[in-house]
CSV table of C-alpha atoms in Angstrom, one decimal:
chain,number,residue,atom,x,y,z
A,1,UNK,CA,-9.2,5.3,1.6
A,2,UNK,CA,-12.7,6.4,1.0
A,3,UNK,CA,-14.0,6.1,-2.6
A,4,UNK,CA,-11.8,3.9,-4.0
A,5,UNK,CA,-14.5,1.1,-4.4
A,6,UNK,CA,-13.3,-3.1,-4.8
A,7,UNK,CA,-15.2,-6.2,-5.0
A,8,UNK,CA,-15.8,-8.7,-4.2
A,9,UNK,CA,-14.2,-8.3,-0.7
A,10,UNK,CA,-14.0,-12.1,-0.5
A,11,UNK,CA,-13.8,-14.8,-2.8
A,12,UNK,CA,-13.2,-18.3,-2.6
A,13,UNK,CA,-12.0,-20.4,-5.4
A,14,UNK,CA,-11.3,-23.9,-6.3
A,15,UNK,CA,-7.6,-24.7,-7.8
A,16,UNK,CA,-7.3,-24.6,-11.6
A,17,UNK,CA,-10.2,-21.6,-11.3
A,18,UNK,CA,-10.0,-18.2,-12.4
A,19,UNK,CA,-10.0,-15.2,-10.0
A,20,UNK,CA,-11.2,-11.9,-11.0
A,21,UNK,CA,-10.6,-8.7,-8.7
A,22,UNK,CA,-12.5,-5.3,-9.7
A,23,UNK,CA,-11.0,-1.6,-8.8
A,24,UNK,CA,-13.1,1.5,-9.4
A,25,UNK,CA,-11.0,4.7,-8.7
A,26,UNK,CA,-12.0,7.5,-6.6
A,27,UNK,CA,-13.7,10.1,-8.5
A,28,UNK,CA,-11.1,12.0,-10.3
A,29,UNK,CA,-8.5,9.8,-10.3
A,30,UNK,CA,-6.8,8.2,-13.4
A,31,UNK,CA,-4.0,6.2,-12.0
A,32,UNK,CA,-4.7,2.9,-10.4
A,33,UNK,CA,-2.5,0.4,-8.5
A,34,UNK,CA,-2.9,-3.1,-7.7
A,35,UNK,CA,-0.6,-4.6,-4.2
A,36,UNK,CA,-0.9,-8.2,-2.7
A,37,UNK,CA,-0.5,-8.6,0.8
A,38,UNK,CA,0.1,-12.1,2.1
A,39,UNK,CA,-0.9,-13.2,5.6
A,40,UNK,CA,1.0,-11.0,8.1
A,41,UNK,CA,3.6,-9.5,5.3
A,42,UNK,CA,4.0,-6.0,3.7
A,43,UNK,CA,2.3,-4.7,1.0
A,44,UNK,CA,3.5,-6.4,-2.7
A,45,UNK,CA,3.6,-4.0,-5.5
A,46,UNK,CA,2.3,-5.6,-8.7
A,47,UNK,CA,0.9,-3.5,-11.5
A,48,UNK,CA,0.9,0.4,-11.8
A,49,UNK,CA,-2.0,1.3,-14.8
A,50,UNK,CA,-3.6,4.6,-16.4
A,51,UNK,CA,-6.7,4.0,-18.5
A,52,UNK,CA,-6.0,1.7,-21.4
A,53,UNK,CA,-2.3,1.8,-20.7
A,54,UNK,CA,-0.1,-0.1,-18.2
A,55,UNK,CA,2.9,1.6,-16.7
A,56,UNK,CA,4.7,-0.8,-14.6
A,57,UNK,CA,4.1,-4.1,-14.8
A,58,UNK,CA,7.7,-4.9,-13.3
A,59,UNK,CA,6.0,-6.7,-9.9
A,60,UNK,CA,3.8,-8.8,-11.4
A,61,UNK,CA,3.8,-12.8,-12.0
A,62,UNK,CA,5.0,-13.9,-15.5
A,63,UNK,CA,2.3,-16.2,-16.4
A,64,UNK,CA,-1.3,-16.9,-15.2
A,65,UNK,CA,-1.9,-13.0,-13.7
A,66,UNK,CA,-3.1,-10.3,-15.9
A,67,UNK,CA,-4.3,-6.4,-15.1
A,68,UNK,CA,-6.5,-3.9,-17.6
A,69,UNK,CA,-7.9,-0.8,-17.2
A,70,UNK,CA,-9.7,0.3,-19.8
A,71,UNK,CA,-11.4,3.0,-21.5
A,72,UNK,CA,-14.6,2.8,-19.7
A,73,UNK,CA,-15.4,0.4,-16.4
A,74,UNK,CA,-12.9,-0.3,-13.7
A,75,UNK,CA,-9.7,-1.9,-13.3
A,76,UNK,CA,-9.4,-5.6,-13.5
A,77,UNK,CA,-7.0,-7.5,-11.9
A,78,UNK,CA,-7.3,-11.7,-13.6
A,79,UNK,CA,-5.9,-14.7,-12.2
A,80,UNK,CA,-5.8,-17.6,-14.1
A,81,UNK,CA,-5.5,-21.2,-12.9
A,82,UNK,CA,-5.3,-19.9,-9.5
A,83,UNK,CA,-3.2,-22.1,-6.9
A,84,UNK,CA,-2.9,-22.1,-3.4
A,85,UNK,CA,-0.3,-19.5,-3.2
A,86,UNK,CA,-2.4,-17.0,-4.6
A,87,UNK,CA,-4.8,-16.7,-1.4
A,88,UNK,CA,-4.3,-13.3,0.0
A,89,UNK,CA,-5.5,-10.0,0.0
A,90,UNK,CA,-5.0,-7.9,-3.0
A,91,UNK,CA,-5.3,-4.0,-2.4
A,92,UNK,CA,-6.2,-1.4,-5.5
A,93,UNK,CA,-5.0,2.0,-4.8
A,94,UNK,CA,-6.0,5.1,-7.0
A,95,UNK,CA,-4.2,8.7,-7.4
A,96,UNK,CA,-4.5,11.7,-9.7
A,97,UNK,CA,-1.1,11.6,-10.9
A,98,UNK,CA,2.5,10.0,-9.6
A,99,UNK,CA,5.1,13.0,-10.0
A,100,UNK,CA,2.6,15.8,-8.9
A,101,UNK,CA,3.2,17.3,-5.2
A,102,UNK,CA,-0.8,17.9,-5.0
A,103,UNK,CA,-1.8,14.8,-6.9
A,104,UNK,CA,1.3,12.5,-5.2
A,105,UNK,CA,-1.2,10.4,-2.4
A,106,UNK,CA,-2.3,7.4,-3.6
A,107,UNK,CA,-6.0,5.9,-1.6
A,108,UNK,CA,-6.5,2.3,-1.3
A,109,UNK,CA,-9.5,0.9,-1.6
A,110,UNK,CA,-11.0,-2.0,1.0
A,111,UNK,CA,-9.7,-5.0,-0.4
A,112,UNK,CA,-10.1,-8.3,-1.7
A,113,UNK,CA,-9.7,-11.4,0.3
A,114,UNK,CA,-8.9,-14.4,-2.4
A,115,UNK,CA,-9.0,-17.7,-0.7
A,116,UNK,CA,-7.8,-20.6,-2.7
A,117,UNK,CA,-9.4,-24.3,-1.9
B,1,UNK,CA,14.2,-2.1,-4.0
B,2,UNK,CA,12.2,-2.5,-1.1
B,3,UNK,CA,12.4,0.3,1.9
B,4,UNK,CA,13.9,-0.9,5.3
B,5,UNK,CA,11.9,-0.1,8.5
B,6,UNK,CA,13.2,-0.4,11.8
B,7,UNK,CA,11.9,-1.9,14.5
B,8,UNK,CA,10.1,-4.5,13.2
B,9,UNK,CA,7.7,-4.3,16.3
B,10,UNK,CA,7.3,-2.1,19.3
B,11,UNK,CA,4.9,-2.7,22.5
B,12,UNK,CA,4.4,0.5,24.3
B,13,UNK,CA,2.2,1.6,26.7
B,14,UNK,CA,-0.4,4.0,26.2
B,15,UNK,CA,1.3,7.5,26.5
B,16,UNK,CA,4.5,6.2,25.7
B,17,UNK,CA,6.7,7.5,22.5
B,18,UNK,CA,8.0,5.7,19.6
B,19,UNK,CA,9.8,6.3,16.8
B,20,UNK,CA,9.8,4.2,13.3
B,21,UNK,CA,12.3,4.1,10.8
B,22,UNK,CA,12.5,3.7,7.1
B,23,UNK,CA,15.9,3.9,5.2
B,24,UNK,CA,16.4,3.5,1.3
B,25,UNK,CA,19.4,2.5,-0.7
B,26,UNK,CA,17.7,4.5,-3.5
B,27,UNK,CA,17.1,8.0,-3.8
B,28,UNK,CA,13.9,9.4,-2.3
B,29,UNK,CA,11.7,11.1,-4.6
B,30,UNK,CA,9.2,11.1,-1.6
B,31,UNK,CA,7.9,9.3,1.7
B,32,UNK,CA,4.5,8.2,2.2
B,33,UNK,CA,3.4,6.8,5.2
B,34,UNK,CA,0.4,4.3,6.2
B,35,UNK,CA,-1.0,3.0,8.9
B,36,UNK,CA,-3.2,-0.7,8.6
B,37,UNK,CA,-5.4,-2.2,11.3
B,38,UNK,CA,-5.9,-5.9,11.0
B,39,UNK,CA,-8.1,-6.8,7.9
B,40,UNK,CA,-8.8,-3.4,6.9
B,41,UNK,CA,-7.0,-1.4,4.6
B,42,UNK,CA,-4.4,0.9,4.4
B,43,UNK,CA,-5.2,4.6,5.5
B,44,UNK,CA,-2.7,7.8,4.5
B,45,UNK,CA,-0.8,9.4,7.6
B,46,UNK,CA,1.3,12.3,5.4
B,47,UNK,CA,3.6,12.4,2.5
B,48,UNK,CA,6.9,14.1,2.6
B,49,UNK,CA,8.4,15.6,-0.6
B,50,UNK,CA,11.5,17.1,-0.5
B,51,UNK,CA,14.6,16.6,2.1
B,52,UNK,CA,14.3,18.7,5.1
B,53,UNK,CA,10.2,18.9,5.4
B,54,UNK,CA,8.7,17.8,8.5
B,55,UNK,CA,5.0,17.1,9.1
B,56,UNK,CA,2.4,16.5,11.8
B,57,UNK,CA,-0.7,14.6,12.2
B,58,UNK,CA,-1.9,15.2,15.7
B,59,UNK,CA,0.4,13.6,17.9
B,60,UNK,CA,2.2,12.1,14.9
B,61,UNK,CA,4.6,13.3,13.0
B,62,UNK,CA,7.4,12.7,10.7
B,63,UNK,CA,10.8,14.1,9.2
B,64,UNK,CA,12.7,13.6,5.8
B,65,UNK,CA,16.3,13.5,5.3
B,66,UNK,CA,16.9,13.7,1.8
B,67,UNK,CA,20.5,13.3,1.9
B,68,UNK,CA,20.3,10.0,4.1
B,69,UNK,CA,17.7,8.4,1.9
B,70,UNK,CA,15.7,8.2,5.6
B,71,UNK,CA,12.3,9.3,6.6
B,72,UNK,CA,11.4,8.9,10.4
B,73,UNK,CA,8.1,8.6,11.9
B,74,UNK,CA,7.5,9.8,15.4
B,75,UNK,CA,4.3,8.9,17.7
B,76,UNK,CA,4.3,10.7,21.1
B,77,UNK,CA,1.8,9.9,24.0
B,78,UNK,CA,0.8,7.3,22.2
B,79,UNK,CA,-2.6,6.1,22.6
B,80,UNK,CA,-4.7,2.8,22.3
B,81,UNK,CA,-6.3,4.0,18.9
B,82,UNK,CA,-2.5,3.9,17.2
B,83,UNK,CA,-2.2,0.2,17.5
B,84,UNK,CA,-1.3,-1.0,13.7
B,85,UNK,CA,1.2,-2.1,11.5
B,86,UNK,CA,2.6,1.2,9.8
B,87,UNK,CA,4.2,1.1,6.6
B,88,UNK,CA,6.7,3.4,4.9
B,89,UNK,CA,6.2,3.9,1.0
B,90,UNK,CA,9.1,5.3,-0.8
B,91,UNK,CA,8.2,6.8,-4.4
B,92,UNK,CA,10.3,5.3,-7.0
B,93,UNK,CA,10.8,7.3,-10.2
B,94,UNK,CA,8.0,9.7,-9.4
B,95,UNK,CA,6.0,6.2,-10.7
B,96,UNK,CA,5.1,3.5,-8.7
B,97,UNK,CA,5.3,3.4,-4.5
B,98,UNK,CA,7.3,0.7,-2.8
B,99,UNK,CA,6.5,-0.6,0.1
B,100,UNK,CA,8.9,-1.2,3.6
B,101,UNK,CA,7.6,-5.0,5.2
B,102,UNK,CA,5.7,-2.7,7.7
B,103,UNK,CA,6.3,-2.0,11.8
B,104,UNK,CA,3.6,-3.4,14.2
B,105,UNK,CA,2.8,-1.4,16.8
B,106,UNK,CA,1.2,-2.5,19.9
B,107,UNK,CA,-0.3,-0.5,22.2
B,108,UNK,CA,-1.2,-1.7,25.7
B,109,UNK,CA,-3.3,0.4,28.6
């Protein structure tokens, strides 16, 4: 998991606040992954992204959560409004390329630890 | 659709074997395995790619039947430093990587 950089690693935030969650990939790596993993449960897919271009969107929420990557700068994972429910720990992973045998493993990065209030 | 792992929890003790399971209603593009200490993140055991393939890690290692849609992970004279939660990942569409709800291991001297 080394060089796939996150922050903040913790955050707390009030209801009815926004949350915002930052991925940098590892060097070399154009594919990024956001997963939420709630207390003592497996590992959520949400959002699959290249640069300026999401993939897969297929796990996450319908309203209130939103993911970019763009052009230049890391990924961004947004959550608006935020409730109670949203506390966990949301995980960015990064890969050269889904598809390729030598680009195929995906690194995660640290973490974020979202507490709601 | 999700991967199935089976147990959902072993206790061994140190030097002991164990053996993890992950089965998939799909078809497997590819395995990926993980293993996750408490509060940290996720680190990458092996990936297998095509039915058939085994791998090893030290004293872990793990085999791919394609034609099962089942990928097995096997830990042998286990020690304290294996304790964790692994985690199969099954590639979906050469795209995105789902996740099994995980197998904690325990690990006692």
């Amino acid at each position: 998991n080394a060089g796939v950089m996150q922050n903040p690693r913790h955050l707390v935030r009030r209801r009815g606040q926004e949350a915002r969650l930052r991925c940098s990939p590892m060097k070399g790596h154009s594919h990024v992954y956001w997963y939420r993993q709630l207390p003592e449960e497996g590992l959520k897919f949400m959002v699959y992204l290249q640069k300026e271009n999401i993939i897969d969107e297929s796990g996450m929420p319908k309203e209130r959560f939103s993911a970019e990557f763009p052009k230049e700068g890391p990924s961004i994972l947004r959550i608006q409004q935020v409730v109670r429910g949203d506390s966990a720990a949301y995980f960015c992973a990064s890969s050269r390329m889904m598809g390729q045998p030598s680009g195929n493993t995906i690194y995660f990065g640290e973490g974020s630890w979202l507490t709601v209030v | 659709q999700q991967p199935v792992q089976s147990p959902q929890a072993v206790i061994l003790r140190e030097g002991e074997d164990a053996v993890i399971n992950c089965s998939s209603s799909k078809a497997l593009y590819s395995v990926h395995w993980y293993r996750q200490k408490h509060g940290e993140a996720p680190v990458f055991l092996m990936i297998l790619l095509k039915g058939g393939e085994q791998k090893g890690h030290e004293k872990i290692s793990a085999s791919f039947n394609e034609k099962k849609q089942q990928s097995s992970l096997y830990l042998t004279a286990s020690q304290l430093s294996y304790s964790g939660t692994y985690f199969c990942g099954t590639g979906e569409g050469a795209q995105k990587l789902v996740f099994g709800q995980g197998t904690r291991l325990t690990i006692n001297p």
